[in-house]
Short mmCIF file of C-alpha atoms in Angstrom, two decimals:
data_model
loop_
_atom_site.label_atom_id
_atom_site.label_comp_id
_atom_site.label_asym_id
_atom_site.label_seq_id
_atom_site.Cartn_x
_atom_site.Cartn_y
_atom_site.Cartn_z
CA UNK A 1 -103.16 56.72 122.52
CA UNK A 2 -104.57 53.25 121.81
CA UNK A 3 -105.58 52.42 118.26
CA UNK A 4 -109.26 51.71 117.51
CA UNK A 5 -109.88 47.91 117.50
CA UNK A 6 -110.51 47.74 113.75
CA UNK A 7 -107.25 49.59 113.01
CA UNK A 8 -105.23 47.49 115.46
CA UNK A 9 -106.65 44.26 114.00
CA UNK A 10 -105.85 45.32 110.43
CA UNK A 11 -102.21 46.17 111.17
CA UNK A 12 -101.79 42.98 113.19
CA UNK A 13 -102.92 40.95 110.15
CA UNK A 14 -100.39 42.53 107.77
CA UNK A 15 -97.90 39.97 106.51
CA UNK A 16 -95.10 42.50 106.30
CA UNK A 17 -94.90 45.24 108.97
CA UNK A 18 -92.75 47.23 106.53
CA UNK A 19 -95.28 46.96 103.72
CA UNK A 20 -96.43 50.56 104.08
CA UNK A 21 -93.04 51.92 103.01
CA UNK A 22 -93.44 50.29 99.57
CA UNK A 23 -95.57 53.29 98.59
CA UNK A 24 -92.43 55.44 98.57
CA UNK A 25 -91.11 53.44 95.60
CA UNK A 26 -93.97 54.88 93.54
CA UNK A 27 -93.76 58.57 94.46
CA UNK A 28 -91.56 60.31 91.86
CA UNK A 29 -89.03 62.74 93.26
CA UNK A 30 -89.55 61.68 96.89
CA UNK A 31 -86.58 60.45 98.95
CA UNK A 32 -87.58 58.35 101.99
CA UNK A 33 -85.30 57.37 104.89
CA UNK A 34 -85.33 55.90 108.40
CA UNK A 35 -82.51 56.26 110.96
CA UNK A 36 -82.15 54.93 114.51
CA UNK A 37 -81.41 57.02 117.60
CA UNK A 38 -77.65 56.66 116.98
CA UNK A 39 -77.92 58.13 113.48
CA UNK A 40 -77.47 54.82 111.68
CA UNK A 41 -79.49 54.33 108.50
CA UNK A 42 -82.10 51.59 108.78
CA UNK A 43 -84.11 51.84 105.55
CA UNK A 44 -84.70 53.97 102.46
CA UNK A 45 -86.30 53.85 99.02
CA UNK A 46 -84.38 53.16 95.83
CA UNK A 47 -84.10 56.80 94.68
CA UNK A 48 -82.37 57.54 97.97
CA UNK A 49 -79.82 54.83 97.11
CA UNK A 50 -79.18 56.60 93.80
CA UNK A 51 -78.79 59.91 95.62
CA UNK A 52 -76.18 58.29 97.87
CA UNK A 53 -74.43 56.59 94.95
CA UNK A 54 -75.18 53.02 96.06
CA UNK A 55 -77.22 50.23 94.48
CA UNK A 56 -78.60 48.15 97.36
CA UNK A 57 -80.12 48.74 100.77
CA UNK A 58 -77.56 46.45 102.42
CA UNK A 59 -74.92 49.07 101.59
CA UNK A 60 -77.01 51.61 103.51
CA UNK A 61 -78.05 49.75 106.68
CA UNK A 62 -75.88 50.73 109.63
CA UNK A 63 -74.10 53.55 107.78
CA UNK A 64 -73.96 57.08 109.19
CA UNK A 65 -74.58 60.26 107.19
CA UNK A 66 -70.81 60.87 107.21
CA UNK A 67 -70.45 58.02 104.70
CA UNK A 68 -72.46 59.94 102.11
CA UNK A 69 -72.10 63.62 103.02
CA UNK A 70 -69.33 66.01 104.08
CA UNK A 71 -68.83 66.13 107.86
CA UNK A 72 -70.33 69.61 108.20
CA UNK A 73 -73.52 68.68 106.36
CA UNK A 74 -73.81 65.35 108.18
CA UNK A 75 -73.53 67.23 111.47
CA UNK A 76 -76.35 69.58 110.44
CA UNK A 77 -78.56 66.59 109.59
CA UNK A 78 -77.70 64.99 112.91
CA UNK A 79 -78.62 68.13 114.85
CA UNK A 80 -82.01 68.21 113.11
CA UNK A 81 -82.53 64.51 113.92
CA UNK A 82 -81.69 65.06 117.57
CA UNK A 83 -84.02 68.05 117.79
CA UNK A 84 -86.90 65.98 116.39
CA UNK A 85 -86.21 63.05 118.74
CA UNK A 86 -85.72 65.29 121.76
CA UNK A 87 -88.82 67.42 121.19
CA UNK A 88 -90.96 64.57 119.80
CA UNK A 89 -92.25 67.13 117.34
CA UNK A 90 -91.99 66.90 113.54
CA UNK A 91 -89.75 69.13 111.46
CA UNK A 92 -91.97 70.23 108.58
CA UNK A 93 -90.84 71.33 105.14
CA UNK A 94 -87.30 72.57 105.84
CA UNK A 95 -86.16 74.16 102.57
CA UNK A 96 -82.77 72.89 101.38
CA UNK A 97 -80.63 72.99 98.25
CA UNK A 98 -79.44 69.55 97.21
CA UNK A 99 -79.17 67.10 94.33
CA UNK A 100 -82.04 65.21 92.77
CA UNK A 101 -81.73 61.68 91.36
CA UNK A 102 -80.20 63.09 88.13
CA UNK A 103 -77.57 64.94 90.21
CA UNK A 104 -79.03 68.34 89.32
CA UNK A 105 -79.11 71.08 91.96
CA UNK A 106 -82.62 72.05 92.98
CA UNK A 107 -84.74 73.08 95.95
CA UNK A 108 -86.11 70.38 98.23
CA UNK A 109 -88.36 70.31 101.28
CA UNK A 110 -87.43 67.92 104.10
CA UNK A 111 -89.89 66.64 106.70
CA UNK A 112 -88.81 64.51 109.67
CA UNK A 113 -90.85 62.73 112.35
CA UNK A 114 -89.82 60.79 115.48
CA UNK A 115 -90.12 56.99 115.43
CA UNK A 116 -91.55 55.43 118.61
CA UNK A 117 -91.36 51.86 119.91
CA UNK A 118 -94.29 49.90 121.41
CA UNK A 119 -93.67 51.52 124.79
CA UNK A 120 -93.79 55.02 123.36
CA UNK A 121 -90.05 55.61 123.58
CA UNK A 122 -88.26 57.45 120.76
CA UNK A 123 -85.98 55.05 118.88
CA UNK A 124 -85.18 57.02 115.74
CA UNK A 125 -86.37 59.37 113.05
CA UNK A 126 -87.95 58.95 109.63
CA UNK A 127 -88.53 61.43 106.90
CA UNK A 128 -88.95 62.41 103.29
CA UNK A 129 -87.24 64.94 101.05
CA UNK A 130 -89.13 66.20 98.01
CA UNK A 131 -89.17 69.00 95.47
CA UNK A 132 -90.78 72.24 96.60
CA UNK A 133 -92.96 72.41 93.47
CA UNK A 134 -95.06 69.58 94.89
CA UNK A 135 -96.11 71.87 97.71
CA UNK A 136 -96.74 74.87 95.51
CA UNK A 137 -99.17 72.98 93.23
CA UNK A 138 -101.63 72.75 96.13
CA UNK A 139 -101.91 76.51 96.70
CA UNK A 140 -103.09 79.49 94.73
CA UNK A 141 -99.65 80.96 94.53
CA UNK A 142 -99.52 83.01 91.37
CA UNK A 143 -97.87 85.87 93.25
CA UNK A 144 -95.39 83.49 94.85
CA UNK A 145 -94.56 81.93 91.49
CA UNK A 146 -93.96 85.39 90.04
CA UNK A 147 -91.73 86.28 92.99
CA UNK A 148 -89.72 83.06 92.67
CA UNK A 149 -89.27 83.56 88.92
CA UNK A 150 -88.13 87.15 89.46
CA UNK A 151 -85.73 86.05 92.19
CA UNK A 152 -84.20 83.42 89.91
CA UNK A 153 -83.81 85.88 87.04
CA UNK A 154 -82.11 88.41 89.32
CA UNK A 155 -79.95 86.14 91.46
CA UNK A 156 -76.92 88.26 90.56
CA UNK A 157 -77.94 91.06 92.93
CA UNK A 158 -79.46 91.74 96.32
CA UNK A 159 -83.10 92.47 95.46
CA UNK A 160 -85.17 94.38 98.05
CA UNK A 161 -88.53 93.20 99.35
CA UNK A 162 -90.17 96.22 97.73
CA UNK A 163 -88.74 95.32 94.32
CA UNK A 164 -89.79 91.69 94.70
CA UNK A 165 -93.34 92.68 95.70
CA UNK A 166 -93.60 95.08 92.74
CA UNK A 167 -92.54 92.29 90.36
CA UNK A 168 -95.24 90.04 91.84
CA UNK A 169 -97.84 92.80 91.58
CA UNK A 170 -98.73 92.83 95.30
CA UNK A 171 -97.93 94.78 98.43
CA UNK A 172 -94.91 93.88 100.54
CA UNK A 173 -97.17 92.76 103.37
CA UNK A 174 -99.25 90.50 101.10
CA UNK A 175 -96.14 88.93 99.55
CA UNK A 176 -94.72 88.29 103.01
CA UNK A 177 -97.91 86.43 104.02
CA UNK A 178 -98.01 84.41 100.79
CA UNK A 179 -94.37 83.36 100.99
CA UNK A 180 -94.73 82.34 104.64
CA UNK A 181 -97.86 80.32 103.87
CA UNK A 182 -96.47 78.44 100.87
CA UNK A 183 -92.70 78.23 101.39
CA UNK A 184 -92.24 79.18 105.02
CA UNK A 185 -89.88 81.97 103.94
CA UNK A 186 -89.65 85.73 104.19
CA UNK A 187 -89.03 87.65 100.93
CA UNK A 188 -85.47 88.35 102.08
CA UNK A 189 -84.82 84.66 102.76
CA UNK A 190 -86.30 83.65 99.39
CA UNK A 191 -83.94 86.01 97.60
CA UNK A 192 -80.97 84.91 99.67
CA UNK A 193 -81.58 81.20 99.11
CA UNK A 194 -82.10 81.76 95.40
CA UNK A 195 -78.70 83.45 95.19
CA UNK A 196 -77.12 80.62 97.21
CA UNK A 197 -78.65 78.02 94.88
CA UNK A 198 -77.34 79.77 91.78
CA UNK A 199 -73.94 80.23 93.40
CA UNK A 200 -73.85 76.52 94.28
CA UNK A 201 -74.41 75.65 90.62
CA UNK A 202 -71.57 77.97 89.60
CA UNK A 203 -69.27 76.35 92.16
CA UNK A 204 -70.13 72.88 90.93
CA UNK A 205 -70.02 73.57 87.19
CA UNK A 206 -67.30 76.22 86.72
CA UNK A 207 -63.75 76.95 87.83
CA UNK A 208 -64.42 80.64 88.56
CA UNK A 209 -62.68 81.91 91.72
CA UNK A 210 -64.91 81.85 94.80
CA UNK A 211 -64.67 85.61 95.21
CA UNK A 212 -65.91 86.02 91.64
CA UNK A 213 -68.84 83.68 92.31
CA UNK A 214 -69.63 85.69 95.44
CA UNK A 215 -69.62 89.05 93.67
CA UNK A 216 -71.59 87.67 90.72
CA UNK A 217 -74.39 86.70 93.12
CA UNK A 218 -74.75 89.99 94.98
CA UNK A 219 -72.51 89.34 97.99
CA UNK A 220 -70.28 92.19 99.09
CA UNK A 221 -67.24 89.98 99.75
CA UNK A 222 -66.12 86.35 100.08
CA UNK A 223 -66.48 86.36 103.87
CA UNK A 224 -70.17 87.30 103.78
CA UNK A 225 -70.77 84.75 101.01
CA UNK A 226 -69.05 81.97 102.95
CA UNK A 227 -71.04 82.74 106.09
CA UNK A 228 -74.42 82.61 104.35
CA UNK A 229 -73.49 79.64 102.15
CA UNK A 230 -72.30 77.57 105.10
CA UNK A 231 -75.38 78.42 107.15
CA UNK A 232 -77.66 77.00 104.44
CA UNK A 233 -75.64 74.07 103.03
CA UNK A 234 -73.59 72.92 106.01
CA UNK A 235 -70.26 73.48 104.26
CA UNK A 236 -68.07 76.26 102.92
CA UNK A 237 -68.08 77.15 99.20
CA UNK A 238 -64.65 75.53 98.85
CA UNK A 239 -65.80 72.33 100.51
CA UNK A 240 -68.92 72.29 98.34
CA UNK A 241 -66.85 72.68 95.18
CA UNK A 242 -64.43 69.89 96.13
CA UNK A 243 -67.34 67.63 96.97
CA UNK A 244 -69.35 68.25 93.80
CA UNK A 245 -66.96 68.95 90.95
CA UNK A 246 -66.22 65.25 90.55
#
């Protein structure tokens, strides 16, 4: 679709075509990135550099995700990128557990969009990763907040949807709608991801055996824990611990 003349003229007059991305330097807690169709990093904001453990953009340009992440996690990112480029549709608010700029584990929402050239061909993907609280501030989510707080306080067991709804003071059906609207999660998935997040912190900060971490977070055995952990982080608990205990 052609741009309106006024809009086209304005962008054509800009001295720096990349000037718009400067705004991402002034959005606290927001990680911005651009990658080409081959998965090579093209640009990012400074907090993304800190997240990757580098100081300058020149260390980033041309690098693949494998330089900064374990192979399994890099592969998961790549699959998401390819899906976005192939479908030409954005990936909106994918909930992930990862590190913030202070290297603390927290929940983040990732959004990715395809990047098109002047002929309308897909040449890459761009996106942002941000804390989920930013999203929740824009909704009346008192019930959701109560559910999240209850989930975090009881991450040592497998809480039922009925118990979670009771803690939030609403029906199971209402809680399901609220969680889907604000976090894009079912009550079961909220509880599961909360347990995974807490378990990830235990793996990173303690030397407790993996089976002990699994049992302490409501998983019946290490196999079930590994399956769910890998599905949501892109790596096994052992790989996560090796990666993050340094």
